[in-house]
PDB file of C-alpha atoms in Angstrom:
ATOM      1  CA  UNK A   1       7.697 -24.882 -11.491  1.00  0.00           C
ATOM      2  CA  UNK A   2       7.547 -24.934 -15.253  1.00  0.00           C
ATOM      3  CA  UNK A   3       9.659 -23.006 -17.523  1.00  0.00           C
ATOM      4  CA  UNK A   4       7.104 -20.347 -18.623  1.00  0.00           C
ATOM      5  CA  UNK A   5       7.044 -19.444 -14.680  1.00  0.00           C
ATOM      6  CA  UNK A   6      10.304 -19.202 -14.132  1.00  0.00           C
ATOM      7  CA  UNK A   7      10.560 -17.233 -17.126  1.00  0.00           C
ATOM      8  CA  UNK A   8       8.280 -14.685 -16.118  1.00  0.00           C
ATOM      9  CA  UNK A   9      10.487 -14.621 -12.767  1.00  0.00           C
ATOM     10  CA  UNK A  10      13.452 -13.810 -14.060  1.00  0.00           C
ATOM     11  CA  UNK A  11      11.854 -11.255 -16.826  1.00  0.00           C
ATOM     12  CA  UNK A  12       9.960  -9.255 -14.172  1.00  0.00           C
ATOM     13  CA  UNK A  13      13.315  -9.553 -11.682  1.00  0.00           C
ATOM     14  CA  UNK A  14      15.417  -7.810 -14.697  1.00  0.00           C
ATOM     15  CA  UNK A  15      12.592  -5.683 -15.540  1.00  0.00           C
ATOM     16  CA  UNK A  16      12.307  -4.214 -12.536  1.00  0.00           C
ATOM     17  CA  UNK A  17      16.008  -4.029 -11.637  1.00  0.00           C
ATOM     18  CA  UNK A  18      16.278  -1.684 -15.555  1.00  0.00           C
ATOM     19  CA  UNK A  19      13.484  -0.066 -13.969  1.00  0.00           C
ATOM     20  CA  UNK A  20      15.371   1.410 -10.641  1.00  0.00           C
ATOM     21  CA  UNK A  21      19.014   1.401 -12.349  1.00  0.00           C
ATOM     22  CA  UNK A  22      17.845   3.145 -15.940  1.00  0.00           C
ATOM     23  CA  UNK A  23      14.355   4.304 -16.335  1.00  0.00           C
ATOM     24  CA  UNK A  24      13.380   6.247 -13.030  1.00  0.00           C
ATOM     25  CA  UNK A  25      16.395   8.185 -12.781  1.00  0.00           C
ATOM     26  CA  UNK A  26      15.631   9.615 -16.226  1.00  0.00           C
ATOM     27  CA  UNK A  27      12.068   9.803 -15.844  1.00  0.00           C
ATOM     28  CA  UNK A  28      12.169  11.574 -12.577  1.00  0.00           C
ATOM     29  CA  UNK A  29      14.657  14.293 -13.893  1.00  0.00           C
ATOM     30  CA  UNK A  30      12.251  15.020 -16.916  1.00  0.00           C
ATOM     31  CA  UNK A  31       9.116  14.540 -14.792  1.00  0.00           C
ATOM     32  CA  UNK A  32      10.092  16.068 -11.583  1.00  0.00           C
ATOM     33  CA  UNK A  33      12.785  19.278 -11.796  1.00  0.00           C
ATOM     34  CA  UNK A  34      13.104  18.866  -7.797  1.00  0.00           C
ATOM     35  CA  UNK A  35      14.598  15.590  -8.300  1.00  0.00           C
ATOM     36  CA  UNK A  36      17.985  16.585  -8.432  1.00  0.00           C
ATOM     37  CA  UNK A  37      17.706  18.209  -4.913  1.00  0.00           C
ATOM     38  CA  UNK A  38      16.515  15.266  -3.131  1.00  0.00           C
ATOM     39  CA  UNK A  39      19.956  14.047  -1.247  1.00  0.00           C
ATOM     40  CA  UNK A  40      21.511  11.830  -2.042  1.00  0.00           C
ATOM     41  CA  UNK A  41      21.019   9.430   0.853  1.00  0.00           C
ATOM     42  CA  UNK A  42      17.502   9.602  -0.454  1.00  0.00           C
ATOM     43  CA  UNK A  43      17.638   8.718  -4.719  1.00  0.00           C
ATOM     44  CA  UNK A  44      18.104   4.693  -4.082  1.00  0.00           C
ATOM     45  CA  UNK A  45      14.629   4.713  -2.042  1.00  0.00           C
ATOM     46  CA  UNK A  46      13.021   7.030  -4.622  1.00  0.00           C
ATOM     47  CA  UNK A  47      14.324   5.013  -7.448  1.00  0.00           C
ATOM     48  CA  UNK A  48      12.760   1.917  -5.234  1.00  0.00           C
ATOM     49  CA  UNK A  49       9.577   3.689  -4.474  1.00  0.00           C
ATOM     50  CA  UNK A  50       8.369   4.563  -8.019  1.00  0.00           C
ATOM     51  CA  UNK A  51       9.157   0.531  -9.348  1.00  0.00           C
ATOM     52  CA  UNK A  52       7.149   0.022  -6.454  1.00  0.00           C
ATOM     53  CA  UNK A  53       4.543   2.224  -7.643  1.00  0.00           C
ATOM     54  CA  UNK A  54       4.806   0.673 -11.082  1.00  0.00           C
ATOM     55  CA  UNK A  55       4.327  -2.865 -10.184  1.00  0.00           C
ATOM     56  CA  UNK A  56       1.304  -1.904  -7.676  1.00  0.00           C
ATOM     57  CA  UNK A  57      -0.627  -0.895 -10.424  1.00  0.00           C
ATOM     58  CA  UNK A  58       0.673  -3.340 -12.982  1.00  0.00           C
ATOM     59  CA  UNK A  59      -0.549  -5.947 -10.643  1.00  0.00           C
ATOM     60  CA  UNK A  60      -3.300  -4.938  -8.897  1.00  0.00           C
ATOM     61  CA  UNK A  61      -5.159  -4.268 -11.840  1.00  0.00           C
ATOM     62  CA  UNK A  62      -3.871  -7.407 -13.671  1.00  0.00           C
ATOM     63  CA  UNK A  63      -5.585  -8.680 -10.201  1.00  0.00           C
ATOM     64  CA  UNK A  64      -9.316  -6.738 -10.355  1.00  0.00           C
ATOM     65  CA  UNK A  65      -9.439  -8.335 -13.732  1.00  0.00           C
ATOM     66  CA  UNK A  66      -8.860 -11.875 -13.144  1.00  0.00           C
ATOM     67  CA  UNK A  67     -11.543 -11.070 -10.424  1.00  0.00           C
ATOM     68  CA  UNK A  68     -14.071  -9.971 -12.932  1.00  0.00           C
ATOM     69  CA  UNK A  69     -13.600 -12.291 -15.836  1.00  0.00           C
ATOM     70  CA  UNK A  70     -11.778 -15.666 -14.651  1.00  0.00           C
ATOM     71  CA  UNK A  71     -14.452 -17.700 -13.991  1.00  0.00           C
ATOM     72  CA  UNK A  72     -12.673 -20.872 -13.578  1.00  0.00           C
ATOM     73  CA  UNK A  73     -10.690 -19.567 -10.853  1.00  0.00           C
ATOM     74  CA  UNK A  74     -13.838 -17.941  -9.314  1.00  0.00           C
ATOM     75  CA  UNK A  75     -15.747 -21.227  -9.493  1.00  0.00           C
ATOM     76  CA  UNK A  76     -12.883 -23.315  -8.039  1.00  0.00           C
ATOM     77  CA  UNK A  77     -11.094 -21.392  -5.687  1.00  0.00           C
ATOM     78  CA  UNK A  78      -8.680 -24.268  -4.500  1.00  0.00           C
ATOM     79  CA  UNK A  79      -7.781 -25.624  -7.641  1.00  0.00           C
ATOM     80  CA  UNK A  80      -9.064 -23.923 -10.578  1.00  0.00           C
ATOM     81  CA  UNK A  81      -7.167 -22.890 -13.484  1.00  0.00           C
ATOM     82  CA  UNK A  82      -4.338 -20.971 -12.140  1.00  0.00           C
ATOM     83  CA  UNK A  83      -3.030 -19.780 -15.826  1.00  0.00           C
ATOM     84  CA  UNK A  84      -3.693 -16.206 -15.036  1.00  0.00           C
ATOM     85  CA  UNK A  85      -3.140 -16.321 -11.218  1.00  0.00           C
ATOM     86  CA  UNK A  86       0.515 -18.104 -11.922  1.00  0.00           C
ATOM     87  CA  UNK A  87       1.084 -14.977 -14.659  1.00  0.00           C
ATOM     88  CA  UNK A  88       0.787 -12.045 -12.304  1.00  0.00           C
ATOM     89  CA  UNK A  89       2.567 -14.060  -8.813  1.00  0.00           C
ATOM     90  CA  UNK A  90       5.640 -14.806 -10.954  1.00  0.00           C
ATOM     91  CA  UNK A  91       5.497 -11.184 -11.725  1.00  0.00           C
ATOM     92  CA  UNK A  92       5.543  -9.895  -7.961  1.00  0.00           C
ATOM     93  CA  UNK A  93       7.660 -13.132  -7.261  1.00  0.00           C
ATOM     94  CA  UNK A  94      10.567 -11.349  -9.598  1.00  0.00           C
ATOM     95  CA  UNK A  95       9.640  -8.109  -8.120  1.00  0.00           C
ATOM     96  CA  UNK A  96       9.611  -9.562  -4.211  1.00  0.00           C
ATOM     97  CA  UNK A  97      13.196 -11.089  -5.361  1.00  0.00           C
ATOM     98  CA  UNK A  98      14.260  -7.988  -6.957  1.00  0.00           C
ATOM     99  CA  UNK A  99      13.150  -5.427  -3.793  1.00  0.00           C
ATOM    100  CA  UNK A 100      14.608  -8.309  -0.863  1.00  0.00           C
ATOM    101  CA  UNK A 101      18.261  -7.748  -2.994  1.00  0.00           C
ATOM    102  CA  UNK A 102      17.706  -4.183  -3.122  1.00  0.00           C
ATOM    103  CA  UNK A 103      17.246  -4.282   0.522  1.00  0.00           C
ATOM    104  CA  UNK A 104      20.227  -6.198   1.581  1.00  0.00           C
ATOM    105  CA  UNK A 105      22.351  -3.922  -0.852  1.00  0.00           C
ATOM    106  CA  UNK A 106      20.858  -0.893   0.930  1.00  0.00           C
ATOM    107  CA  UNK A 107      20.499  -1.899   4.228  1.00  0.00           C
ATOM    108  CA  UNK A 108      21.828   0.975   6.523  1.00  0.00           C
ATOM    109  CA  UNK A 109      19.558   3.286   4.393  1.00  0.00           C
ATOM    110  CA  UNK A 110      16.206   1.268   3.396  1.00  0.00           C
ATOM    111  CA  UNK A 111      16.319  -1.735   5.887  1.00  0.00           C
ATOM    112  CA  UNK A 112      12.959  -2.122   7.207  1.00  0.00           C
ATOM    113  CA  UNK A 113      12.329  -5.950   9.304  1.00  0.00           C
ATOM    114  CA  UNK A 114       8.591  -5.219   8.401  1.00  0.00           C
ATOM    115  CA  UNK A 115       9.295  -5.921   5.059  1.00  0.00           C
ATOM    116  CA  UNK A 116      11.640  -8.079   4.761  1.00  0.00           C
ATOM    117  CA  UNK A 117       9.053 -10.589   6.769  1.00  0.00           C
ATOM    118  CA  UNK A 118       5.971  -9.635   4.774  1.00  0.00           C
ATOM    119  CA  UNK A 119       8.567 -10.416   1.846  1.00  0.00           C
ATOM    120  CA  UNK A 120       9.171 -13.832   3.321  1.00  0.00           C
ATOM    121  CA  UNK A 121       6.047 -14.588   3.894  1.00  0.00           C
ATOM    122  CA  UNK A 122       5.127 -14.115   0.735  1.00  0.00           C
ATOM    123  CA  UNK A 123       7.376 -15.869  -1.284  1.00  0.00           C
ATOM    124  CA  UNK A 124       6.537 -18.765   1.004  1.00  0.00           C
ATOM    125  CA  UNK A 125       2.958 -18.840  -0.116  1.00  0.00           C
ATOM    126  CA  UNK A 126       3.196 -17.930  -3.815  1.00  0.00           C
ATOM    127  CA  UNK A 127       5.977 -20.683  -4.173  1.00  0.00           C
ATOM    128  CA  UNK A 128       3.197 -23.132  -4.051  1.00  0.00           C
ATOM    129  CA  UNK A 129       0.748 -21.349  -6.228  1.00  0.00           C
ATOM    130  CA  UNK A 130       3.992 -21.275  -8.953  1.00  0.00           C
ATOM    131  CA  UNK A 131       5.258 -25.266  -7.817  1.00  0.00           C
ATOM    132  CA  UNK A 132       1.749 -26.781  -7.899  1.00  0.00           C
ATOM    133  CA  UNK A 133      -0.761 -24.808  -9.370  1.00  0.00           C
ATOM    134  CA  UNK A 134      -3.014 -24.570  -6.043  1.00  0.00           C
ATOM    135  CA  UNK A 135      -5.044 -21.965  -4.286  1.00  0.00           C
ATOM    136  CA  UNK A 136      -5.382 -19.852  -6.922  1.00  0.00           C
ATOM    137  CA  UNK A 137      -7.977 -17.630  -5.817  1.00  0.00           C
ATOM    138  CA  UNK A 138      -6.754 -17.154  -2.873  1.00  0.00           C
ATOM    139  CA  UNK A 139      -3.044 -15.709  -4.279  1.00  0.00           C
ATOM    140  CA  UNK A 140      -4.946 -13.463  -6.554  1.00  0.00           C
ATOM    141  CA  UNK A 141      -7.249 -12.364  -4.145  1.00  0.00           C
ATOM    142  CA  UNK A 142      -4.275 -11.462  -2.116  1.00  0.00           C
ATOM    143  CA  UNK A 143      -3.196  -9.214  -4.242  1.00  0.00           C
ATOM    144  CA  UNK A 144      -5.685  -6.488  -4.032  1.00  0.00           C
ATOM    145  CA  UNK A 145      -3.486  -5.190  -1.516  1.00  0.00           C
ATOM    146  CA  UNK A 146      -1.109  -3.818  -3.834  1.00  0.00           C
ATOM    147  CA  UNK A 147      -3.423  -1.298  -4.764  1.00  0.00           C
ATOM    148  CA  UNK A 148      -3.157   0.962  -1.851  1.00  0.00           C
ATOM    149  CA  UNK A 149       0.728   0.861  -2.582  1.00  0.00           C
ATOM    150  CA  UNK A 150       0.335   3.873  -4.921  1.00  0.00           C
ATOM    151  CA  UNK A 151      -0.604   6.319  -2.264  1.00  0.00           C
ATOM    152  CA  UNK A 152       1.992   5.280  -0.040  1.00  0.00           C
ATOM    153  CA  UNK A 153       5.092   6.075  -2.358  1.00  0.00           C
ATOM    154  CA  UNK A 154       3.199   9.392  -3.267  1.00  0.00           C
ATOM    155  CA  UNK A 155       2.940  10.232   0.508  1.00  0.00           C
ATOM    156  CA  UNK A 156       6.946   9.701   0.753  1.00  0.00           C
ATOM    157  CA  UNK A 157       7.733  11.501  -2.157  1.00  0.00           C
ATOM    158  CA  UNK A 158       5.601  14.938  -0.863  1.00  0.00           C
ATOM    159  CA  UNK A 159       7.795  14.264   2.285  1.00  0.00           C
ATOM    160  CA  UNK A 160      10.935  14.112   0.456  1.00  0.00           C
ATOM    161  CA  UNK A 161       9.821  17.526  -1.972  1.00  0.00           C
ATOM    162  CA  UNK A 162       9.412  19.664   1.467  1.00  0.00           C
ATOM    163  CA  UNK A 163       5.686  19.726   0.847  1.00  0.00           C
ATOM    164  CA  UNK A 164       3.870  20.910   3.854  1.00  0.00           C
ATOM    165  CA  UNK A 165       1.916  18.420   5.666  1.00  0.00           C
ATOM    166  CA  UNK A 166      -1.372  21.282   5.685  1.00  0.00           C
ATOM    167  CA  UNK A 167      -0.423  21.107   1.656  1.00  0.00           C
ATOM    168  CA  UNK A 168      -3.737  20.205   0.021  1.00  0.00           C
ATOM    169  CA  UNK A 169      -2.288  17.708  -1.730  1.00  0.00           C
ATOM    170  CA  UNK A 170      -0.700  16.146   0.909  1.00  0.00           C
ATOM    171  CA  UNK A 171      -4.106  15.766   2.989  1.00  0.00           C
ATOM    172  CA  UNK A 172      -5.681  14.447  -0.138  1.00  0.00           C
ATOM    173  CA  UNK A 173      -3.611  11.962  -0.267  1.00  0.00           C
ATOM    174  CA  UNK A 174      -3.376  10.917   3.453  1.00  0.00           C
ATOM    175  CA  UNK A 175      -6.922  10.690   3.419  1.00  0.00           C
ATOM    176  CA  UNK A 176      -7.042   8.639   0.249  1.00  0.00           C
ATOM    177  CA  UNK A 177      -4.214   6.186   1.260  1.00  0.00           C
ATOM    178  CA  UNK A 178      -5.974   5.597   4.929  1.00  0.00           C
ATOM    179  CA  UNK A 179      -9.321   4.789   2.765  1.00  0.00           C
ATOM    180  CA  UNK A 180      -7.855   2.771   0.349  1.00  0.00           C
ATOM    181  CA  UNK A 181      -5.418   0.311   3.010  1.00  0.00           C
ATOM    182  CA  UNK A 182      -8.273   0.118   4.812  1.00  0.00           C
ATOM    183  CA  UNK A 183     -10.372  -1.340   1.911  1.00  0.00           C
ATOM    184  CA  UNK A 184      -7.851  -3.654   0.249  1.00  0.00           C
ATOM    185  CA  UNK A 185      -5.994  -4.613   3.180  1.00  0.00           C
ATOM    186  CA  UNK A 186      -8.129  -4.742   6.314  1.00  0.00           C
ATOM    187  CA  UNK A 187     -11.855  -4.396   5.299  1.00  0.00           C
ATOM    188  CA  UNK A 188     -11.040  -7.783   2.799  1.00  0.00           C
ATOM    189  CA  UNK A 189     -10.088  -9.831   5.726  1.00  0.00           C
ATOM    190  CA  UNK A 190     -13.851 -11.094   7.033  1.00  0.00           C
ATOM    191  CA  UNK A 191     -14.957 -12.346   3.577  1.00  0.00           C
ATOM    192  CA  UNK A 192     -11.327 -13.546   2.335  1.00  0.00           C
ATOM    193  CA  UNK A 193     -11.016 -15.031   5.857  1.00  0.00           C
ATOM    194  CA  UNK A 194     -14.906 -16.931   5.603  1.00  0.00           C
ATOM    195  CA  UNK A 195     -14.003 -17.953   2.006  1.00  0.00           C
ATOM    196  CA  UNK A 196     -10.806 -20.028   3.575  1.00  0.00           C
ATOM    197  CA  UNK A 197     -13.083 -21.016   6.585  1.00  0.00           C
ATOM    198  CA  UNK A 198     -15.627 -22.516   3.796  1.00  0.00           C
ATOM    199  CA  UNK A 199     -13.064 -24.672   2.533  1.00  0.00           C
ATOM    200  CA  UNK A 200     -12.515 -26.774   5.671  1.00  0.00           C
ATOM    201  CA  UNK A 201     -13.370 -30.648   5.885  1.00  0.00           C
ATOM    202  CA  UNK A 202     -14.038 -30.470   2.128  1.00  0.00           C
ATOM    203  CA  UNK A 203     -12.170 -32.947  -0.600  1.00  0.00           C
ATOM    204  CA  UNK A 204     -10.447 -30.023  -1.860  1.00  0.00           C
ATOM    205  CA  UNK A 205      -8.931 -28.698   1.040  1.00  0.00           C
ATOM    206  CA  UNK A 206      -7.690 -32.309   1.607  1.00  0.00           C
ATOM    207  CA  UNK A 207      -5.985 -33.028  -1.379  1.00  0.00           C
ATOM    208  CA  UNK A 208      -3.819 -30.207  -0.649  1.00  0.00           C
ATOM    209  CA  UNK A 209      -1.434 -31.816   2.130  1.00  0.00           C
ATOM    210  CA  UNK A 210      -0.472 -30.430   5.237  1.00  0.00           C
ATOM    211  CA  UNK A 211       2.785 -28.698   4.298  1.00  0.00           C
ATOM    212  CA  UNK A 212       0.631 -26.585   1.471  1.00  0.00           C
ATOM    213  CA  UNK A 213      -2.358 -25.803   4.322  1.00  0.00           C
ATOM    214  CA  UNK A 214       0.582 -24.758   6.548  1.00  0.00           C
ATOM    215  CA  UNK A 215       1.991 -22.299   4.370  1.00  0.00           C
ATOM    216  CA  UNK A 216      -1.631 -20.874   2.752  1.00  0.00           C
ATOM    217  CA  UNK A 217      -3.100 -20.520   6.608  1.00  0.00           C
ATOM    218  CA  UNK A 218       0.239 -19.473   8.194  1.00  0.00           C
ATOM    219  CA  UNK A 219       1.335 -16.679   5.677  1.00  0.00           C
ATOM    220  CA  UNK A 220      -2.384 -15.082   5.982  1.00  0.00           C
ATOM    221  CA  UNK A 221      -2.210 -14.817   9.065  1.00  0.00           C
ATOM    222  CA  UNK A 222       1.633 -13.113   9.253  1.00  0.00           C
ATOM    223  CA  UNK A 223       0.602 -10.882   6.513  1.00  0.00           C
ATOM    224  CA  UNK A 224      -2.495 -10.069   8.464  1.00  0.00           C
ATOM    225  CA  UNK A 225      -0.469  -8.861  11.565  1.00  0.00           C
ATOM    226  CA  UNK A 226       1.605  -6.821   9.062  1.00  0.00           C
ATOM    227  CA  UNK A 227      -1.171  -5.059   7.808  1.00  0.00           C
ATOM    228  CA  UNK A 228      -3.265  -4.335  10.967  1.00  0.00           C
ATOM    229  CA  UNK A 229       0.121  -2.963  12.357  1.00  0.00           C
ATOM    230  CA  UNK A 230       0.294  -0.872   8.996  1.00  0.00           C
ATOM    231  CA  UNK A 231      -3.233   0.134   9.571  1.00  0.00           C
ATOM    232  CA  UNK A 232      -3.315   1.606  13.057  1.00  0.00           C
ATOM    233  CA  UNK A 233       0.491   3.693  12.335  1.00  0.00           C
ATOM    234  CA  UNK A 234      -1.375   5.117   8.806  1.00  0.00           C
ATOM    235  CA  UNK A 235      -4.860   5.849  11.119  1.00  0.00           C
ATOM    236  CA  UNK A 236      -3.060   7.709  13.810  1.00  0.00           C
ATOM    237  CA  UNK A 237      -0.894   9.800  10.907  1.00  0.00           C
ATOM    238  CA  UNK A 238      -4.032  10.623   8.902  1.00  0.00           C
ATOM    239  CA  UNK A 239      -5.740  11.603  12.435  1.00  0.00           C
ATOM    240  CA  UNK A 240      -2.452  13.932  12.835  1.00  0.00           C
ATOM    241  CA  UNK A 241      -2.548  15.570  10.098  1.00  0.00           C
ATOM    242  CA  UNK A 242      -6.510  16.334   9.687  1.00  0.00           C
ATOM    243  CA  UNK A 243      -6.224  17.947  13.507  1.00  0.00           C
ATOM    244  CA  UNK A 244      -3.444  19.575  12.360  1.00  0.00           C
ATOM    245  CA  UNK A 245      -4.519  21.207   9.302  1.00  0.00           C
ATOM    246  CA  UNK A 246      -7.853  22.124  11.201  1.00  0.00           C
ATOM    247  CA  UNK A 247      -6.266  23.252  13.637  1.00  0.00           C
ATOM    248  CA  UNK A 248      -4.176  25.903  11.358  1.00  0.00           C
ATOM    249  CA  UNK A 249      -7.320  26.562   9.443  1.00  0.00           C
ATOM    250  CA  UNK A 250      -8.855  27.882  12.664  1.00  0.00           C
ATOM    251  CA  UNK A 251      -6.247  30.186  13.702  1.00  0.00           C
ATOM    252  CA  UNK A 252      -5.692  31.791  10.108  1.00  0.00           C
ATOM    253  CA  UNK A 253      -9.485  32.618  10.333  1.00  0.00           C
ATOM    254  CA  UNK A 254     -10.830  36.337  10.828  1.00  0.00           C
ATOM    255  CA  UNK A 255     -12.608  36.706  14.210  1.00  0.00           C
ATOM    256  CA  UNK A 256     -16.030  36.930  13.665  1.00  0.00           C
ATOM    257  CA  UNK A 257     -18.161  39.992  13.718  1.00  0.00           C
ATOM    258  CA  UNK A 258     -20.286  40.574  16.390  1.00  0.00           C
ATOM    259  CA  UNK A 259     -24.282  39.767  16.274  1.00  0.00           C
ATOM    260  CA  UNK A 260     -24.969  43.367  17.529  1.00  0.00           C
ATOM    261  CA  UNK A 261     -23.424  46.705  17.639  1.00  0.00           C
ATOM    262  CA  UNK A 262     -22.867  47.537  21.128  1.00  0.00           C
ATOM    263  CA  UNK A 263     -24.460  50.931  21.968  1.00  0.00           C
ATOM    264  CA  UNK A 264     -22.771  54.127  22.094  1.00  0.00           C
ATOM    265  CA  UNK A 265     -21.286  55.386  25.500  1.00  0.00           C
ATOM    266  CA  UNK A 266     -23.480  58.416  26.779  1.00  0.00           C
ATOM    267  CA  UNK A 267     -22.533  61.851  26.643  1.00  0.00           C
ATOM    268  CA  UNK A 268     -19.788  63.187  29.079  1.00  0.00           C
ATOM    269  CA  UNK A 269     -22.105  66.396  30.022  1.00  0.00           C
ATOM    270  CA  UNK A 270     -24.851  63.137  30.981  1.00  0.00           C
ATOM    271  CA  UNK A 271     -22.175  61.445  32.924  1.00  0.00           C
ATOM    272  CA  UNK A 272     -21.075  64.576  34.710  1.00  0.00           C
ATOM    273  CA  UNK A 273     -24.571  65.874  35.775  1.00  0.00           C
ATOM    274  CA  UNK A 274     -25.785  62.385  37.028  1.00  0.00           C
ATOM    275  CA  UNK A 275     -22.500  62.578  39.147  1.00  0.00           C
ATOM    276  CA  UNK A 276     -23.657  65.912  40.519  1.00  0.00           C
TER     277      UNK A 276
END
């Protein structure tokens, strides 16, 4: 790994640590009054959650436009010019680094296995990208995922600010987040997965070694799991709440008025004679 990497590492690893310890406590007292009633058990994930929410976007959209305008990495996915690709993974390197301490320091409150493997798995992959410069597209193209982080955090921080689930906001959002995981993380996997496919038998995929085409095919596949797990829990919640809030909808509607009037009973003088 070469110096500027490890640079970058250790910049985005402090960056993000100032981030939880300094900036989001202030931020979300100025931003958010209900801050200060969220207990205490719950700051150090809310801290954790917004740097989160930072470095999805940072990255993900440092991601999109490598996409768009890196042609050298588009025209050799195996081993193009990973200058831009190494940039952003040694930024969620130092974050992954960063979040797996933050874990282990918080572990009775914010362990999650889940993570710590996608974590792992990571790491594992993107150490190559950083060590040797390979697979370039591939990393990047991983990344995309990190877009559908955003929606996420914002679901957990309605939770923690006692917003209704029926709240419009928080349906919004559900809705959003299931459309957007699904697109990043699970609707990607047929052309990222034919993309890797194409690169069997050929020179490039060769020169790689095994322990690199270990890692690259191994990681996809754990991260894969991860997210199709992910997937089907955030499905069946969205499902939840849309039944839910139709449900309510239904009941806190006015009975509806009748096609026809019925007609008026007859006279009791009518009734009386037709008796006699």
């Amino acid at each position: 790994m070469e110096t500027r990497e490890l640079t970058v590492v250790a910049g985005s690893f402090v960056t993000f640590q100032l981030l939880f310890s300094v900036a989001s406590p202030l931020l979300s007292a100025v931003l958010t009054p209900a801050y200060g009633l969220v207990p205490a058990n719950k700051l150090t994930e809310w801290n954790s959650r917004l740097v989160s929410t930072v470095h999805a976007l940072v990255v993900g959209l440092f991601c999109l436009y490598i996409l768009c305008f890196d042609d050298k990495v588009n025209a050799d996915p195996v081993w193009g010019d990973p200058t831009l690709v190494k940039l952003n993974v040694a930024i969620t390197c130092g974050y992954l680094v960063y979040d797996l301490v933050l874990l282990a320091c918080n572990w009775s409150t914010m362990g999650d296995g889940f993570f710590v493997c996608h974590h792992l798995a990571a790491l594992y992959a993107y150490g190559y990208v950083l060590t040797r410069g390979v697979l370039p597209y591939f990393a990047n193209f991983r990344l995309i995922s990190e877009l559908s982080t955003p929606f996420v955090n914002q679901r957990w921080f309605y939770e923690m600010l006692k917003y209704p689930r029926s709240h419009r906001l928080v349906v919004l959002n559900g809705v959003a987040m299931a459309v957007v995981f699904f697109l990043v993380r699970i609707a990607v996997m047929p052309p990222y997965w034919a993309s890797v496919f194409a690169t069997f038998g050929t020179e490039s995929f060769a020169r790689l070694g095994l322990g690199a085409q270990v890692a690259w095919i191994s990681s996809c596949i754990a991260l894969d799991v991860l997210n199709t797990i992910w997937m089907y829990k955030i499905a069946r919640g969205c499902y939840k709440v849309l039944t839910g809030a139709a449900a309510r909808r239904s009941k806190a509607a006015p009975e509806p008025e009748p096609l026809a009037a019925p007609p008026p009973p007859p006279p009791q003088d009518a009734v009386k004679n037709h008796a006699d």
